[in-house]
PDB file of C-alpha atoms in Angstrom:
ATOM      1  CA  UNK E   1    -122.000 199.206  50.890  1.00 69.00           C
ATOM      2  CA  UNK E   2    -124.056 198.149  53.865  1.00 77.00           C
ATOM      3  CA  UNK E   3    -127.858 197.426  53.452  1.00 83.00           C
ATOM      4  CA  UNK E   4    -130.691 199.329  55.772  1.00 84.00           C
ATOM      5  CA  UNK E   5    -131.225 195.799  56.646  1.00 83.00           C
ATOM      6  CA  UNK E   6    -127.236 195.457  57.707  1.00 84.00           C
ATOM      7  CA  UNK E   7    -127.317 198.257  59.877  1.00 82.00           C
ATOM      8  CA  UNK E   8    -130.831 197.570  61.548  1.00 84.00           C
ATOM      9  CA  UNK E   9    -129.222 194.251  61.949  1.00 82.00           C
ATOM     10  CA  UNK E  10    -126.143 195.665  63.678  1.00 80.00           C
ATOM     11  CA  UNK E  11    -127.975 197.694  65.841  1.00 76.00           C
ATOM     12  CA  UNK E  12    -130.329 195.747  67.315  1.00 83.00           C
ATOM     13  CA  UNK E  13    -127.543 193.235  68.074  1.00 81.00           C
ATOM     14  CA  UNK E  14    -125.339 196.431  69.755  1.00 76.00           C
ATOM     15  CA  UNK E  15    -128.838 197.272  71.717  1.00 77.00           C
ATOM     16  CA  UNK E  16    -128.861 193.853  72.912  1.00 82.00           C
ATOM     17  CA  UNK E  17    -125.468 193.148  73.963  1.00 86.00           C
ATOM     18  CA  UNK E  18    -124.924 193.358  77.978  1.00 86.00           C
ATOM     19  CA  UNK E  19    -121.394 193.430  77.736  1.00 88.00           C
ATOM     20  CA  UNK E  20    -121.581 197.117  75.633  1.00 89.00           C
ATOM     21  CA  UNK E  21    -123.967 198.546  78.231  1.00 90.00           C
ATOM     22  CA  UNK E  22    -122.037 197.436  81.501  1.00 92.00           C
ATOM     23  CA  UNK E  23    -118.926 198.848  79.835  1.00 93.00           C
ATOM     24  CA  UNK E  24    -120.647 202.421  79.407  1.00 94.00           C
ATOM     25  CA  UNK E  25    -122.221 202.478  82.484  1.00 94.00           C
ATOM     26  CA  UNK E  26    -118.563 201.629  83.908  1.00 95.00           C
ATOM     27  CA  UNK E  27    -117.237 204.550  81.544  1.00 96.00           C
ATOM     28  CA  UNK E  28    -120.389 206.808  82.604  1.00 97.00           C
ATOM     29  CA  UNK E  29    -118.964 206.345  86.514  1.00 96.00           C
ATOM     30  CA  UNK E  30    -115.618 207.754  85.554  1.00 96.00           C
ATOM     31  CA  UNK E  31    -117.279 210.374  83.834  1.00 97.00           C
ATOM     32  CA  UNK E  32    -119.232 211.076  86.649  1.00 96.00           C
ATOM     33  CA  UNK E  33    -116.133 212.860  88.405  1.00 96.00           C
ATOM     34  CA  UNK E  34    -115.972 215.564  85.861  1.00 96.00           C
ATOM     35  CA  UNK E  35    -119.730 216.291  86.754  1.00 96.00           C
ATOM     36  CA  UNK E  36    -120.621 218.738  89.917  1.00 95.00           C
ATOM     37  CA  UNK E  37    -120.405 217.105  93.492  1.00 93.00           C
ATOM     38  CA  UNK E  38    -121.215 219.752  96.109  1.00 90.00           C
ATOM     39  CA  UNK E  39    -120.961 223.055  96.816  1.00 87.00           C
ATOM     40  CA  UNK E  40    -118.412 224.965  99.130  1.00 83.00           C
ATOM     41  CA  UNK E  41    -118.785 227.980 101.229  1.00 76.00           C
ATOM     42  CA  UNK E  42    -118.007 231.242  99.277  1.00 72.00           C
ATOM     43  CA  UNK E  43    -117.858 228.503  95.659  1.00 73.00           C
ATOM     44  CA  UNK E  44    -119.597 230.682  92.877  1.00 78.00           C
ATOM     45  CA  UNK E  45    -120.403 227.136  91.353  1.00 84.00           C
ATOM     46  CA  UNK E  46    -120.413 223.299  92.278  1.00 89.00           C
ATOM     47  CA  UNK E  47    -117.059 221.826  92.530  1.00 89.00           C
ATOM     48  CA  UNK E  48    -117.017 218.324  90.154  1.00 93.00           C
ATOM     49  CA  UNK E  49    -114.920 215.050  92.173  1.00 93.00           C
ATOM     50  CA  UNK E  50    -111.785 215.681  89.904  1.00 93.00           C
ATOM     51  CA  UNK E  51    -111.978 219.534  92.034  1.00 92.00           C
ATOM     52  CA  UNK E  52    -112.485 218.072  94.911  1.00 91.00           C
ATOM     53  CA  UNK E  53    -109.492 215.804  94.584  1.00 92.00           C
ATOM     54  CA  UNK E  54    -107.062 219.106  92.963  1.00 90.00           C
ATOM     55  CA  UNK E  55    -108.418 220.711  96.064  1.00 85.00           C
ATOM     56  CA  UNK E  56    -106.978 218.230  98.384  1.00 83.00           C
ATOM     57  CA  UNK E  57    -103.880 219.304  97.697  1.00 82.00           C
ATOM     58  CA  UNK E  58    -103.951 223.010  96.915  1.00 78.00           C
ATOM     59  CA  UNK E  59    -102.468 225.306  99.465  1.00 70.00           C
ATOM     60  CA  UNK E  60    -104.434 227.631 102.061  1.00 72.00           C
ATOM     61  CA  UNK E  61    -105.778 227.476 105.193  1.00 77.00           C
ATOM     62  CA  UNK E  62    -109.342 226.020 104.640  1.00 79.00           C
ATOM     63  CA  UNK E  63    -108.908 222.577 104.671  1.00 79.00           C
ATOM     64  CA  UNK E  64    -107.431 222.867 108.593  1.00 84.00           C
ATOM     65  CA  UNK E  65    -110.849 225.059 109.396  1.00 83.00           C
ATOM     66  CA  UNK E  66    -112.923 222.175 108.073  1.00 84.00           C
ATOM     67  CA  UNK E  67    -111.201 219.855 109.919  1.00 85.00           C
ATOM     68  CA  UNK E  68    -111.592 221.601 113.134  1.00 87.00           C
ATOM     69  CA  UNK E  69    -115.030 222.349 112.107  1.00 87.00           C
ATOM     70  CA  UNK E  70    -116.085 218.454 111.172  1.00 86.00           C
ATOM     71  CA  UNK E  71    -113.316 215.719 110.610  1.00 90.00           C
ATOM     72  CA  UNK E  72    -115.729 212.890 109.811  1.00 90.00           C
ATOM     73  CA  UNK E  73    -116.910 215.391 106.906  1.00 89.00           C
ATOM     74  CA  UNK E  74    -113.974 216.898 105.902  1.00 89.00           C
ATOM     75  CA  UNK E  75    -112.311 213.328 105.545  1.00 91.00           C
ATOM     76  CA  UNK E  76    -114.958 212.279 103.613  1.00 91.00           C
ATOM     77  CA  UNK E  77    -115.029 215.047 101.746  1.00 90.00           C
ATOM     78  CA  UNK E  78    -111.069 214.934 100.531  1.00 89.00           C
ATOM     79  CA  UNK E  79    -110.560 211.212 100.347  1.00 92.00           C
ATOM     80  CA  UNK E  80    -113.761 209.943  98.905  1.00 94.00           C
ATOM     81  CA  UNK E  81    -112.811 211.411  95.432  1.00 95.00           C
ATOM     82  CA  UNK E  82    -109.722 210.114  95.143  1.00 95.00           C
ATOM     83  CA  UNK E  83    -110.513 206.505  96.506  1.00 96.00           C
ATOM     84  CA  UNK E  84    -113.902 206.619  94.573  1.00 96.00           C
ATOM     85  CA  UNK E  85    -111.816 207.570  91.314  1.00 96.00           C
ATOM     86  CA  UNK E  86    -109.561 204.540  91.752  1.00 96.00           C
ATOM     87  CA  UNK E  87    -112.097 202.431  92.436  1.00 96.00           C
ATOM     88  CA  UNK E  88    -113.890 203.661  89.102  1.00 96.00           C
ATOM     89  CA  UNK E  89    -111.177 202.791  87.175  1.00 96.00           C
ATOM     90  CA  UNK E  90    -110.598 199.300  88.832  1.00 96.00           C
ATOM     91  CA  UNK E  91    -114.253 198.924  87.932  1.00 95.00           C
ATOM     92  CA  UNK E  92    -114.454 199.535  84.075  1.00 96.00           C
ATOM     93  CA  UNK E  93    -110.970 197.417  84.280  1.00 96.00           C
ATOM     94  CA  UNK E  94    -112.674 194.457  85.299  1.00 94.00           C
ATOM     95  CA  UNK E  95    -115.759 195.057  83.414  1.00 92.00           C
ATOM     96  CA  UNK E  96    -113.778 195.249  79.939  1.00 93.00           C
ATOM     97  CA  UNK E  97    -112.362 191.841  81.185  1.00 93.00           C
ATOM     98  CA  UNK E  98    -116.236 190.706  81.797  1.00 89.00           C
ATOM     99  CA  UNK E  99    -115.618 190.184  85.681  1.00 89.00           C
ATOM    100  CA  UNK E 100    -118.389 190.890  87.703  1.00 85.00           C
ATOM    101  CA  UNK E 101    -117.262 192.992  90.934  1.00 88.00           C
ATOM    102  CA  UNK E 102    -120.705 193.510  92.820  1.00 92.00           C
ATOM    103  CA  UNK E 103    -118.474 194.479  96.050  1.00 93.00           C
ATOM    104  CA  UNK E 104    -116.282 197.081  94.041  1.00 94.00           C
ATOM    105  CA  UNK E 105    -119.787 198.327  92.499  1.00 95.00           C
ATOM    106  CA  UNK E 106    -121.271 198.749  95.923  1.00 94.00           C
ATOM    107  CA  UNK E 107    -118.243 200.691  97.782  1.00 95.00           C
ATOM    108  CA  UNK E 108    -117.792 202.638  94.666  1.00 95.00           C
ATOM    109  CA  UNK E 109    -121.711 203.980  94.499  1.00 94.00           C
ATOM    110  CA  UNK E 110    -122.207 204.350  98.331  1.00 94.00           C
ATOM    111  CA  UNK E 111    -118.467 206.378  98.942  1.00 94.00           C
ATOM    112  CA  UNK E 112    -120.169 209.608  97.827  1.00 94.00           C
ATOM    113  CA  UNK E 113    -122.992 208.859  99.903  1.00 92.00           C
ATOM    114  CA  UNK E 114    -121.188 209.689 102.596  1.00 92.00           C
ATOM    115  CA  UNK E 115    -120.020 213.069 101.959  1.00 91.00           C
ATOM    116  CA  UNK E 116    -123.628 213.831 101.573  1.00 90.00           C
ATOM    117  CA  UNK E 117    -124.396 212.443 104.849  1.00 89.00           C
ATOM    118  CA  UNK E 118    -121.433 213.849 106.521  1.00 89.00           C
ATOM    119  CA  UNK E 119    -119.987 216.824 105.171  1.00 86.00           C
ATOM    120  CA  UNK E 120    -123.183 219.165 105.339  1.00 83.00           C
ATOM    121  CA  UNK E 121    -121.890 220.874 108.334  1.00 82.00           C
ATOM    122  CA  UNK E 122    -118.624 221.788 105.914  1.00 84.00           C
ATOM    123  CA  UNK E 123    -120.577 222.729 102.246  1.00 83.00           C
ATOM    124  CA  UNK E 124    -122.592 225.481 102.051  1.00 77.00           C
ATOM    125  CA  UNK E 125    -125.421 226.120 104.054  1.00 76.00           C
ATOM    126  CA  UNK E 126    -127.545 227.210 101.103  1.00 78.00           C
ATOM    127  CA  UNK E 127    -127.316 223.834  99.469  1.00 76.00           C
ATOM    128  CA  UNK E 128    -128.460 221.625 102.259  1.00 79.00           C
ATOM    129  CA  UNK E 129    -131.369 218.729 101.617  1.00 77.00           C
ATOM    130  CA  UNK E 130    -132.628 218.857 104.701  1.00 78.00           C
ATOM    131  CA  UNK E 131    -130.866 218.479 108.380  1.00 78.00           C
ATOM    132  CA  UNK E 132    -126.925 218.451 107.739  1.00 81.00           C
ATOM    133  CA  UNK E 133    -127.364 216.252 104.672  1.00 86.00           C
ATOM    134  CA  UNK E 134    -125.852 217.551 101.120  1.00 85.00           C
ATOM    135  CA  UNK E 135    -127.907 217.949  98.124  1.00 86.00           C
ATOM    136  CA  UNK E 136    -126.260 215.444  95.957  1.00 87.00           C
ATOM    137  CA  UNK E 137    -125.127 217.146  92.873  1.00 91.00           C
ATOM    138  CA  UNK E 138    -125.056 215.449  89.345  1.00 94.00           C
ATOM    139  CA  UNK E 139    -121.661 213.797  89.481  1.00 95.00           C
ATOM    140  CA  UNK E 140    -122.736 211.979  92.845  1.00 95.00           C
ATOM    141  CA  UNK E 141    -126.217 210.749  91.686  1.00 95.00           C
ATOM    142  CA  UNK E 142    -125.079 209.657  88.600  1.00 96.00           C
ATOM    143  CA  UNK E 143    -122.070 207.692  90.491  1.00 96.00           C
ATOM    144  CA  UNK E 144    -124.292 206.181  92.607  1.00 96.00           C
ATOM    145  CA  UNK E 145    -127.010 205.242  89.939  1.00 96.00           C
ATOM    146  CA  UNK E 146    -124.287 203.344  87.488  1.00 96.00           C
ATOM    147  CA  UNK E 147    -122.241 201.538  90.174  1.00 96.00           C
ATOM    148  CA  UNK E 148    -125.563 200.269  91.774  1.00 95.00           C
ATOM    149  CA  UNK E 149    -127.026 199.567  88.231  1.00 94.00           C
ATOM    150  CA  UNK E 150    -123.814 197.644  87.512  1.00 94.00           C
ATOM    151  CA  UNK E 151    -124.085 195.690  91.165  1.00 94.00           C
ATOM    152  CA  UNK E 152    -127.593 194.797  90.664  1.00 93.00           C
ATOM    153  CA  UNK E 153    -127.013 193.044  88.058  1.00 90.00           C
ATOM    154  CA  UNK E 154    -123.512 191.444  88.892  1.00 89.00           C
ATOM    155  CA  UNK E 155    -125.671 190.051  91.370  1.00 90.00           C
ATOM    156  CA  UNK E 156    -128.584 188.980  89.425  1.00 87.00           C
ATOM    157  CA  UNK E 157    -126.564 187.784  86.506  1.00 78.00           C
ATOM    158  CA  UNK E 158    -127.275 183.864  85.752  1.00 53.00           C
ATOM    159  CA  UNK E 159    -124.620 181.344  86.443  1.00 48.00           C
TER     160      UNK E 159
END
């Protein structure tokens, strides 16, 4: 039977261990895609990254209008999902092995950046920041604030 002591013990030594937190924050990026991204014209809700990427793919007509409408957005908007998913995974991969990848980290939070910089005039108008620029939904901010939280310190990590 383990002590108070034991377990206070144990988790103070889990709280403390940078190689546990970079490997949830890695997990928490992947997770990310299953949150909402952005929101499409006639959407009832917020479609997450893994949508985004199913919705690549699905048939209709839509995806043609948005590319006659804005192809810098509508690229963005269809292969920053997928790419950003890889790249996720690559991530945690070389985080469980303890690599640092402060590049990967960097591409990885800043890809959905671009949608909400460029795909504005393709969303829905009701869900604009301000301008053409996307309000960044939950899945996009919380990409961004793991992959950057995991670069900052790949490069502020000691020799």
């Amino acid at each position: 039977m383990l002590s108070r002591q034991k377990i206070r013990d144990m988790l103070q030594a889990a709280w403390r261990n940078v190689y546990l937190w970079r490997n949830l924050l890695a997990i928490a990026g992947i997770a990310s895609m299953m949150l909402p991204w952005v929101y499409l014209d006639g959407a009832e809700s917020s479609l997450s990254g893994a949508e985004l990427i199913a919705y690549t793919f699905a048939t209709g007509t839509e995806r043609w209008e948005m590319l006659k409408q804005s192809i810098p957005g509508a690229l963005f908007l269809f292969l920053n999902p997928p790419a950003v998913a890889v790249l996720s995974i690559v991530v945690f991969a070389k985080t469980w092995r303890d690599q640092h990848s402060a590049r990967l980290n960097a591409v990885a939070g800043l890809l959905p950046l671009l949608i909400v910089v460029f795909a504005g005039s393709i969303t829905s108008s009701e869900h604009l920041l301000f301008g053409r620029l996307v309000f960044p939904q939950a899945g996009i901010i919380l990409m961004f604030l793991c992959q950057g939280a995991l670069a900052v310190h790949s490069l502020t990590r000691g020799p």
